Amino acid sequence: MVSKCANPDCSAPFLYLHQGKLFRMETGTVDANGSVLEADPEMKKPSRHIEFYWLCNDCAAAMTLTYKKGIGVTTKPLARAQGAAS
């Protein structure tokens, strides 16, 4: 359940869907310690683990979220368009 901004440096509480930006990410199956588990070889399809993350308005204006295998969800500064028209 989303309760606050996904930026670890921000403590803005999640209140409404129309504020900020909601992310849906497939992160892989994790155990109780947060370690990513490998797919069960006996399963026909690997299990999926979907999680939701939220950035508040201020953080969403300056960054996005990315998922890195072995690390998890991290913030990344937004790439600014160079030479954008005024």
PDB file of N, CA and C in Angstrom:
ATOM      1  N   MET A   1       0.839  -1.171   0.000  1.00  0.00           N
ATOM      2  CA  MET A   1       0.000   0.000   0.000  1.00  0.00           C
ATOM      3  C   MET A   1       0.895   1.248   0.000  1.00  0.00           C
ATOM      4  N   VAL A   2       0.556   2.173  -0.838  1.00  0.00           N
ATOM      5  CA  VAL A   2       1.306   3.425  -0.944  1.00  0.00           C
ATOM      6  C   VAL A   2       0.905   4.322   0.224  1.00  0.00           C
ATOM      7  N   SER A   3       1.890   4.827   0.968  1.00  0.00           N
ATOM      8  CA  SER A   3       1.561   5.703   2.089  1.00  0.00           C
ATOM      9  C   SER A   3       2.298   7.039   2.038  1.00  0.00           C
ATOM     10  N   LYS A   4       3.457   7.083   1.334  1.00  0.00           N
ATOM     11  CA  LYS A   4       4.227   8.325   1.239  1.00  0.00           C
ATOM     12  C   LYS A   4       4.987   8.354  -0.071  1.00  0.00           C
ATOM     13  N   CYS A   5       5.591   9.486  -0.345  1.00  0.00           N
ATOM     14  CA  CYS A   5       6.386   9.665  -1.557  1.00  0.00           C
ATOM     15  C   CYS A   5       7.506   8.626  -1.603  1.00  0.00           C
ATOM     16  N   ALA A   6       7.770   8.068  -2.787  1.00  0.00           N
ATOM     17  CA  ALA A   6       8.802   7.042  -2.956  1.00  0.00           C
ATOM     18  C   ALA A   6      10.213   7.608  -2.891  1.00  0.00           C
ATOM     19  N   ASN A   7      10.354   8.922  -2.949  1.00  0.00           N
ATOM     20  CA  ASN A   7      11.665   9.548  -2.797  1.00  0.00           C
ATOM     21  C   ASN A   7      12.063   9.415  -1.327  1.00  0.00           C
ATOM     22  N   PRO A   8      13.170   8.719  -1.028  1.00  0.00           N
ATOM     23  CA  PRO A   8      13.556   8.541   0.375  1.00  0.00           C
ATOM     24  C   PRO A   8      13.862   9.851   1.104  1.00  0.00           C
ATOM     25  N   ASP A   9      14.141  10.915   0.369  1.00  0.00           N
ATOM     26  CA  ASP A   9      14.434  12.212   0.980  1.00  0.00           C
ATOM     27  C   ASP A   9      13.190  13.075   1.188  1.00  0.00           C
ATOM     28  N   CYS A  10      12.019  12.522   0.877  1.00  0.00           N
ATOM     29  CA  CYS A  10      10.764  13.274   0.976  1.00  0.00           C
ATOM     30  C   CYS A  10       9.792  12.497   1.870  1.00  0.00           C
ATOM     31  N   SER A  11       9.054  13.216   2.682  1.00  0.00           N
ATOM     32  CA  SER A  11       8.101  12.547   3.576  1.00  0.00           C
ATOM     33  C   SER A  11       6.654  12.948   3.286  1.00  0.00           C
ATOM     34  N   ALA A  12       6.389  13.457   2.081  1.00  0.00           N
ATOM     35  CA  ALA A  12       5.033  13.877   1.729  1.00  0.00           C
ATOM     36  C   ALA A  12       4.089  12.675   1.785  1.00  0.00           C
ATOM     37  N   PRO A  13       2.956  12.794   2.491  1.00  0.00           N
ATOM     38  CA  PRO A  13       2.014  11.676   2.583  1.00  0.00           C
ATOM     39  C   PRO A  13       1.168  11.547   1.322  1.00  0.00           C
ATOM     40  N   PHE A  14       0.836  10.303   0.967  1.00  0.00           N
ATOM     41  CA  PHE A  14      -0.057  10.043  -0.164  1.00  0.00           C
ATOM     42  C   PHE A  14      -1.487  10.277   0.314  1.00  0.00           C
ATOM     43  N   LEU A  15      -2.200  11.184  -0.366  1.00  0.00           N
ATOM     44  CA  LEU A  15      -3.576  11.477   0.013  1.00  0.00           C
ATOM     45  C   LEU A  15      -4.560  11.224  -1.122  1.00  0.00           C
ATOM     46  N   TYR A  16      -4.219  11.668  -2.338  1.00  0.00           N
ATOM     47  CA  TYR A  16      -5.147  11.592  -3.458  1.00  0.00           C
ATOM     48  C   TYR A  16      -4.431  11.135  -4.724  1.00  0.00           C
ATOM     49  N   LEU A  17      -5.141  10.393  -5.574  1.00  0.00           N
ATOM     50  CA  LEU A  17      -4.560   9.933  -6.839  1.00  0.00           C
ATOM     51  C   LEU A  17      -4.272  11.080  -7.799  1.00  0.00           C
ATOM     52  N   HIS A  18      -5.018  12.168  -7.705  1.00  0.00           N
ATOM     53  CA  HIS A  18      -4.825  13.270  -8.659  1.00  0.00           C
ATOM     54  C   HIS A  18      -3.631  14.155  -8.306  1.00  0.00           C
ATOM     55  N   GLN A  19      -2.956  13.863  -7.207  1.00  0.00           N
ATOM     56  CA  GLN A  19      -1.760  14.622  -6.830  1.00  0.00           C
ATOM     57  C   GLN A  19      -0.530  13.755  -7.052  1.00  0.00           C
ATOM     58  N   GLY A  20       0.475  14.280  -7.699  1.00  0.00           N
ATOM     59  CA  GLY A  20       1.707  13.533  -7.930  1.00  0.00           C
ATOM     60  C   GLY A  20       1.580  12.551  -9.082  1.00  0.00           C
ATOM     61  N   LYS A  21       2.404  11.520  -9.058  1.00  0.00           N
ATOM     62  CA  LYS A  21       2.438  10.542 -10.148  1.00  0.00           C
ATOM     63  C   LYS A  21       2.536   9.139  -9.564  1.00  0.00           C
ATOM     64  N   LEU A  22       1.664   8.242 -10.024  1.00  0.00           N
ATOM     65  CA  LEU A  22       1.624   6.863  -9.557  1.00  0.00           C
ATOM     66  C   LEU A  22       2.343   5.973 -10.560  1.00  0.00           C
ATOM     67  N   PHE A  23       3.185   5.080 -10.075  1.00  0.00           N
ATOM     68  CA  PHE A  23       3.946   4.155 -10.916  1.00  0.00           C
ATOM     69  C   PHE A  23       3.525   2.732 -10.592  1.00  0.00           C
ATOM     70  N   ARG A  24       3.344   1.914 -11.627  1.00  0.00           N
ATOM     71  CA  ARG A  24       3.055   0.486 -11.478  1.00  0.00           C
ATOM     72  C   ARG A  24       4.271  -0.247 -12.013  1.00  0.00           C
ATOM     73  N   MET A  25       4.928  -1.037 -11.166  1.00  0.00           N
ATOM     74  CA  MET A  25       6.163  -1.707 -11.586  1.00  0.00           C
ATOM     75  C   MET A  25       6.117  -3.190 -11.278  1.00  0.00           C
ATOM     76  N   GLU A  26       6.618  -3.969 -12.233  1.00  0.00           N
ATOM     77  CA  GLU A  26       6.802  -5.398 -12.011  1.00  0.00           C
ATOM     78  C   GLU A  26       8.209  -5.563 -11.445  1.00  0.00           C
ATOM     79  N   THR A  27       8.295  -5.960 -10.189  1.00  0.00           N
ATOM     80  CA  THR A  27       9.576  -5.967  -9.499  1.00  0.00           C
ATOM     81  C   THR A  27      10.154  -7.356  -9.294  1.00  0.00           C
ATOM     82  N   GLY A  28       9.459  -8.411  -9.655  1.00  0.00           N
ATOM     83  CA  GLY A  28       9.944  -9.756  -9.363  1.00  0.00           C
ATOM     84  C   GLY A  28       9.455 -10.172  -7.991  1.00  0.00           C
ATOM     85  N   THR A  29       9.450 -11.466  -7.733  1.00  0.00           N
ATOM     86  CA  THR A  29       8.986 -11.972  -6.453  1.00  0.00           C
ATOM     87  C   THR A  29      10.075 -11.783  -5.408  1.00  0.00           C
ATOM     88  N   VAL A  30       9.695 -11.311  -4.249  1.00  0.00           N
ATOM     89  CA  VAL A  30      10.664 -11.079  -3.179  1.00  0.00           C
ATOM     90  C   VAL A  30      10.289 -11.894  -1.947  1.00  0.00           C
ATOM     91  N   ASP A  31      11.304 -12.263  -1.159  1.00  0.00           N
ATOM     92  CA  ASP A  31      11.036 -12.973   0.087  1.00  0.00           C
ATOM     93  C   ASP A  31      10.843 -11.971   1.223  1.00  0.00           C
ATOM     94  N   ALA A  32      10.687 -12.467   2.447  1.00  0.00           N
ATOM     95  CA  ALA A  32      10.427 -11.603   3.594  1.00  0.00           C
ATOM     96  C   ALA A  32      11.573 -10.636   3.871  1.00  0.00           C
ATOM     97  N   ASN A  33      12.787 -10.975   3.440  1.00  0.00           N
ATOM     98  CA  ASN A  33      13.946 -10.104   3.644  1.00  0.00           C
ATOM     99  C   ASN A  33      14.114  -9.077   2.537  1.00  0.00           C
ATOM    100  N   GLY A  34      13.255  -9.134   1.508  1.00  0.00           N
ATOM    101  CA  GLY A  34      13.357  -8.202   0.396  1.00  0.00           C
ATOM    102  C   GLY A  34      14.260  -8.682  -0.721  1.00  0.00           C
ATOM    103  N   SER A  35      14.763  -9.921  -0.623  1.00  0.00           N
ATOM    104  CA  SER A  35      15.633 -10.467  -1.670  1.00  0.00           C
ATOM    105  C   SER A  35      14.789 -10.982  -2.828  1.00  0.00           C
ATOM    106  N   VAL A  36      15.234 -10.719  -4.062  1.00  0.00           N
ATOM    107  CA  VAL A  36      14.514 -11.178  -5.243  1.00  0.00           C
ATOM    108  C   VAL A  36      14.699 -12.681  -5.381  1.00  0.00           C
ATOM    109  N   LEU A  37      13.578 -13.399  -5.545  1.00  0.00           N
ATOM    110  CA  LEU A  37      13.611 -14.846  -5.689  1.00  0.00           C
ATOM    111  C   LEU A  37      13.633 -15.229  -7.157  1.00  0.00           C
ATOM    112  N   GLU A  38      14.301 -16.300  -7.467  1.00  0.00           N
ATOM    113  CA  GLU A  38      14.318 -16.814  -8.828  1.00  0.00           C
ATOM    114  C   GLU A  38      13.002 -17.534  -9.103  1.00  0.00           C
ATOM    115  N   ALA A  39      12.620 -17.624 -10.369  1.00  0.00           N
ATOM    116  CA  ALA A  39      11.393 -18.311 -10.752  1.00  0.00           C
ATOM    117  C   ALA A  39      11.516 -19.799 -10.458  1.00  0.00           C
ATOM    118  N   ASP A  40      10.427 -20.407 -10.040  1.00  0.00           N
ATOM    119  CA  ASP A  40      10.396 -21.842  -9.772  1.00  0.00           C
ATOM    120  C   ASP A  40      10.484 -22.574 -11.102  1.00  0.00           C
ATOM    121  N   PRO A  41      11.494 -23.444 -11.299  1.00  0.00           N
ATOM    122  CA  PRO A  41      11.650 -24.128 -12.587  1.00  0.00           C
ATOM    123  C   PRO A  41      10.492 -25.055 -12.928  1.00  0.00           C
ATOM    124  N   GLU A  42       9.704 -25.475 -11.932  1.00  0.00           N
ATOM    125  CA  GLU A  42       8.568 -26.360 -12.195  1.00  0.00           C
ATOM    126  C   GLU A  42       7.329 -25.594 -12.639  1.00  0.00           C
ATOM    127  N   MET A  43       7.348 -24.292 -12.489  1.00  0.00           N
ATOM    128  CA  MET A  43       6.199 -23.489 -12.902  1.00  0.00           C
ATOM    129  C   MET A  43       6.259 -23.241 -14.401  1.00  0.00           C
ATOM    130  N   LYS A  44       5.097 -23.263 -15.045  1.00  0.00           N
ATOM    131  CA  LYS A  44       5.050 -23.003 -16.482  1.00  0.00           C
ATOM    132  C   LYS A  44       5.309 -21.529 -16.771  1.00  0.00           C
ATOM    133  N   LYS A  45       4.813 -20.665 -15.925  1.00  0.00           N
ATOM    134  CA  LYS A  45       5.028 -19.227 -16.083  1.00  0.00           C
ATOM    135  C   LYS A  45       5.702 -18.712 -14.815  1.00  0.00           C
ATOM    136  N   PRO A  46       6.664 -17.820 -14.969  1.00  0.00           N
ATOM    137  CA  PRO A  46       7.265 -17.246 -13.760  1.00  0.00           C
ATOM    138  C   PRO A  46       6.239 -16.385 -13.025  1.00  0.00           C
ATOM    139  N   SER A  47       6.318 -16.381 -11.710  1.00  0.00           N
ATOM    140  CA  SER A  47       5.387 -15.562 -10.945  1.00  0.00           C
ATOM    141  C   SER A  47       5.744 -14.089 -11.134  1.00  0.00           C
ATOM    142  N   ARG A  48       4.733 -13.244 -11.032  1.00  0.00           N
ATOM    143  CA  ARG A  48       4.933 -11.809 -11.198  1.00  0.00           C
ATOM    144  C   ARG A  48       4.621 -11.118  -9.888  1.00  0.00           C
ATOM    145  N   HIS A  49       5.336 -10.059  -9.622  1.00  0.00           N
ATOM    146  CA  HIS A  49       5.098  -9.273  -8.417  1.00  0.00           C
ATOM    147  C   HIS A  49       4.942  -7.820  -8.847  1.00  0.00           C
ATOM    148  N   ILE A  50       3.730  -7.306  -8.727  1.00  0.00           N
ATOM    149  CA  ILE A  50       3.424  -5.933  -9.126  1.00  0.00           C
ATOM    150  C   ILE A  50       3.354  -5.067  -7.868  1.00  0.00           C
ATOM    151  N   GLU A  51       4.036  -3.939  -7.904  1.00  0.00           N
ATOM    152  CA  GLU A  51       3.990  -2.987  -6.795  1.00  0.00           C
ATOM    153  C   GLU A  51       3.693  -1.597  -7.333  1.00  0.00           C
ATOM    154  N   PHE A  52       3.090  -0.781  -6.492  1.00  0.00           N
ATOM    155  CA  PHE A  52       2.778   0.596  -6.845  1.00  0.00           C
ATOM    156  C   PHE A  52       3.634   1.539  -6.010  1.00  0.00           C
ATOM    157  N   TYR A  53       4.118   2.590  -6.659  1.00  0.00           N
ATOM    158  CA  TYR A  53       4.936   3.614  -6.014  1.00  0.00           C
ATOM    159  C   TYR A  53       4.375   4.962  -6.424  1.00  0.00           C
ATOM    160  N   TRP A  54       4.565   5.957  -5.591  1.00  0.00           N
ATOM    161  CA  TRP A  54       4.017   7.285  -5.848  1.00  0.00           C
ATOM    162  C   TRP A  54       5.068   8.344  -5.568  1.00  0.00           C
ATOM    163  N   LEU A  55       5.150   9.332  -6.456  1.00  0.00           N
ATOM    164  CA  LEU A  55       5.978  10.521  -6.239  1.00  0.00           C
ATOM    165  C   LEU A  55       5.044  11.711  -6.060  1.00  0.00           C
ATOM    166  N   CYS A  56       5.307  12.545  -5.064  1.00  0.00           N
ATOM    167  CA  CYS A  56       4.497  13.742  -4.847  1.00  0.00           C
ATOM    168  C   CYS A  56       4.700  14.717  -6.014  1.00  0.00           C
ATOM    169  N   ASN A  57       3.882  15.761  -6.072  1.00  0.00           N
ATOM    170  CA  ASN A  57       3.980  16.743  -7.163  1.00  0.00           C
ATOM    171  C   ASN A  57       5.381  17.321  -7.300  1.00  0.00           C
ATOM    172  N   ASP A  58       5.975  17.732  -6.185  1.00  0.00           N
ATOM    173  CA  ASP A  58       7.299  18.361  -6.235  1.00  0.00           C
ATOM    174  C   ASP A  58       8.357  17.389  -6.753  1.00  0.00           C
ATOM    175  N   CYS A  59       8.362  16.169  -6.248  1.00  0.00           N
ATOM    176  CA  CYS A  59       9.367  15.185  -6.673  1.00  0.00           C
ATOM    177  C   CYS A  59       9.120  14.729  -8.115  1.00  0.00           C
ATOM    178  N   ALA A  60       7.846  14.560  -8.498  1.00  0.00           N
ATOM    179  CA  ALA A  60       7.524  14.117  -9.858  1.00  0.00           C
ATOM    180  C   ALA A  60       7.939  15.151 -10.900  1.00  0.00           C
ATOM    181  N   ALA A  61       8.027  16.417 -10.510  1.00  0.00           N
ATOM    182  CA  ALA A  61       8.452  17.465 -11.440  1.00  0.00           C
ATOM    183  C   ALA A  61       9.948  17.391 -11.724  1.00  0.00           C
ATOM    184  N   ALA A  62      10.701  16.743 -10.843  1.00  0.00           N
ATOM    185  CA  ALA A  62      12.158  16.719 -10.992  1.00  0.00           C
ATOM    186  C   ALA A  62      12.744  15.330 -11.211  1.00  0.00           C
ATOM    187  N   MET A  63      11.961  14.273 -10.945  1.00  0.00           N
ATOM    188  CA  MET A  63      12.526  12.920 -11.051  1.00  0.00           C
ATOM    189  C   MET A  63      11.480  11.901 -11.456  1.00  0.00           C
ATOM    190  N   THR A  64      11.965  10.705 -11.772  1.00  0.00           N
ATOM    191  CA  THR A  64      11.110   9.571 -12.084  1.00  0.00           C
ATOM    192  C   THR A  64      11.633   8.380 -11.293  1.00  0.00           C
ATOM    193  N   LEU A  65      10.954   7.248 -11.414  1.00  0.00           N
ATOM    194  CA  LEU A  65      11.387   6.034 -10.732  1.00  0.00           C
ATOM    195  C   LEU A  65      11.828   5.006 -11.757  1.00  0.00           C
ATOM    196  N   THR A  66      12.855   4.243 -11.425  1.00  0.00           N
ATOM    197  CA  THR A  66      13.319   3.148 -12.273  1.00  0.00           C
ATOM    198  C   THR A  66      13.516   1.919 -11.404  1.00  0.00           C
ATOM    199  N   TYR A  67      13.439   0.740 -12.034  1.00  0.00           N
ATOM    200  CA  TYR A  67      13.686  -0.515 -11.325  1.00  0.00           C
ATOM    201  C   TYR A  67      14.970  -1.117 -11.853  1.00  0.00           C
ATOM    202  N   LYS A  68      15.871  -1.433 -10.943  1.00  0.00           N
ATOM    203  CA  LYS A  68      17.133  -2.072 -11.305  1.00  0.00           C
ATOM    204  C   LYS A  68      17.199  -3.415 -10.598  1.00  0.00           C
ATOM    205  N   LYS A  69      17.335  -4.478 -11.383  1.00  0.00           N
ATOM    206  CA  LYS A  69      17.395  -5.818 -10.809  1.00  0.00           C
ATOM    207  C   LYS A  69      18.559  -5.900  -9.830  1.00  0.00           C
ATOM    208  N   GLY A  70      18.302  -6.458  -8.669  1.00  0.00           N
ATOM    209  CA  GLY A  70      19.318  -6.583  -7.641  1.00  0.00           C
ATOM    210  C   GLY A  70      19.414  -5.376  -6.726  1.00  0.00           C
ATOM    211  N   ILE A  71      18.862  -4.237  -7.163  1.00  0.00           N
ATOM    212  CA  ILE A  71      18.894  -3.018  -6.350  1.00  0.00           C
ATOM    213  C   ILE A  71      17.490  -2.658  -5.891  1.00  0.00           C
ATOM    214  N   GLY A  72      16.552  -2.684  -6.825  1.00  0.00           N
ATOM    215  CA  GLY A  72      15.175  -2.323  -6.515  1.00  0.00           C
ATOM    216  C   GLY A  72      14.779  -1.025  -7.185  1.00  0.00           C
ATOM    217  N   VAL A  73      13.779  -0.376  -6.642  1.00  0.00           N
ATOM    218  CA  VAL A  73      13.260   0.872  -7.199  1.00  0.00           C
ATOM    219  C   VAL A  73      14.109   2.033  -6.693  1.00  0.00           C
ATOM    220  N   THR A  74      14.550   2.863  -7.633  1.00  0.00           N
ATOM    221  CA  THR A  74      15.372   4.021  -7.290  1.00  0.00           C
ATOM    222  C   THR A  74      14.845   5.258  -8.013  1.00  0.00           C
ATOM    223  N   THR A  75      15.184   6.414  -7.489  1.00  0.00           N
ATOM    224  CA  THR A  75      14.822   7.663  -8.155  1.00  0.00           C
ATOM    225  C   THR A  75      15.893   8.011  -9.180  1.00  0.00           C
ATOM    226  N   LYS A  76      15.453   8.700 -10.227  1.00  0.00           N
ATOM    227  CA  LYS A  76      16.364   9.122 -11.295  1.00  0.00           C
ATOM    228  C   LYS A  76      15.930  10.515 -11.741  1.00  0.00           C
ATOM    229  N   PRO A  77      16.862  11.464 -11.838  1.00  0.00           N
ATOM    230  CA  PRO A  77      16.491  12.806 -12.305  1.00  0.00           C
ATOM    231  C   PRO A  77      15.899  12.741 -13.713  1.00  0.00           C
ATOM    232  N   LEU A  78      14.908  13.575 -13.962  1.00  0.00           N
ATOM    233  CA  LEU A  78      14.317  13.642 -15.298  1.00  0.00           C
ATOM    234  C   LEU A  78      15.312  14.245 -16.273  1.00  0.00           C
ATOM    235  N   ALA A  79      15.355  13.689 -17.464  1.00  0.00           N
ATOM    236  CA  ALA A  79      16.198  14.255 -18.517  1.00  0.00           C
ATOM    237  C   ALA A  79      15.477  15.479 -19.063  1.00  0.00           C
ATOM    238  N   ARG A  80      16.105  16.596 -19.022  1.00  0.00           N
ATOM    239  CA  ARG A  80      15.515  17.834 -19.540  1.00  0.00           C
ATOM    240  C   ARG A  80      15.760  17.914 -21.035  1.00  0.00           C
ATOM    241  N   ALA A  81      14.747  18.316 -21.770  1.00  0.00           N
ATOM    242  CA  ALA A  81      14.886  18.455 -23.219  1.00  0.00           C
ATOM    243  C   ALA A  81      15.849  19.595 -23.520  1.00  0.00           C
ATOM    244  N   GLN A  82      16.882  19.284 -24.267  1.00  0.00           N
ATOM    245  CA  GLN A  82      17.857  20.309 -24.627  1.00  0.00           C
ATOM    246  C   GLN A  82      17.385  21.037 -25.876  1.00  0.00           C
ATOM    247  N   GLY A  83      17.541  22.337 -25.871  1.00  0.00           N
ATOM    248  CA  GLY A  83      17.167  23.132 -27.037  1.00  0.00           C
ATOM    249  C   GLY A  83      15.665  23.220 -27.234  1.00  0.00           C
ATOM    250  N   ALA A  84      14.907  23.085 -26.162  1.00  0.00           N
ATOM    251  CA  ALA A  84      13.452  23.151 -26.266  1.00  0.00           C
ATOM    252  C   ALA A  84      13.029  24.557 -26.683  1.00  0.00           C
ATOM    253  N   ALA A  85      11.978  24.623 -27.461  1.00  0.00           N
ATOM    254  CA  ALA A  85      11.472  25.921 -27.923  1.00  0.00           C
ATOM    255  C   ALA A  85      10.914  26.709 -26.751  1.00  0.00           C
ATOM    256  N   SER A  86      11.068  28.017 -26.784  1.00  0.00           N
ATOM    257  CA  SER A  86      10.568  28.874 -25.693  1.00  0.00           C
ATOM    258  C   SER A  86       9.118  29.194 -25.899  1.00  0.00           C
TER     259      SER A  86
END
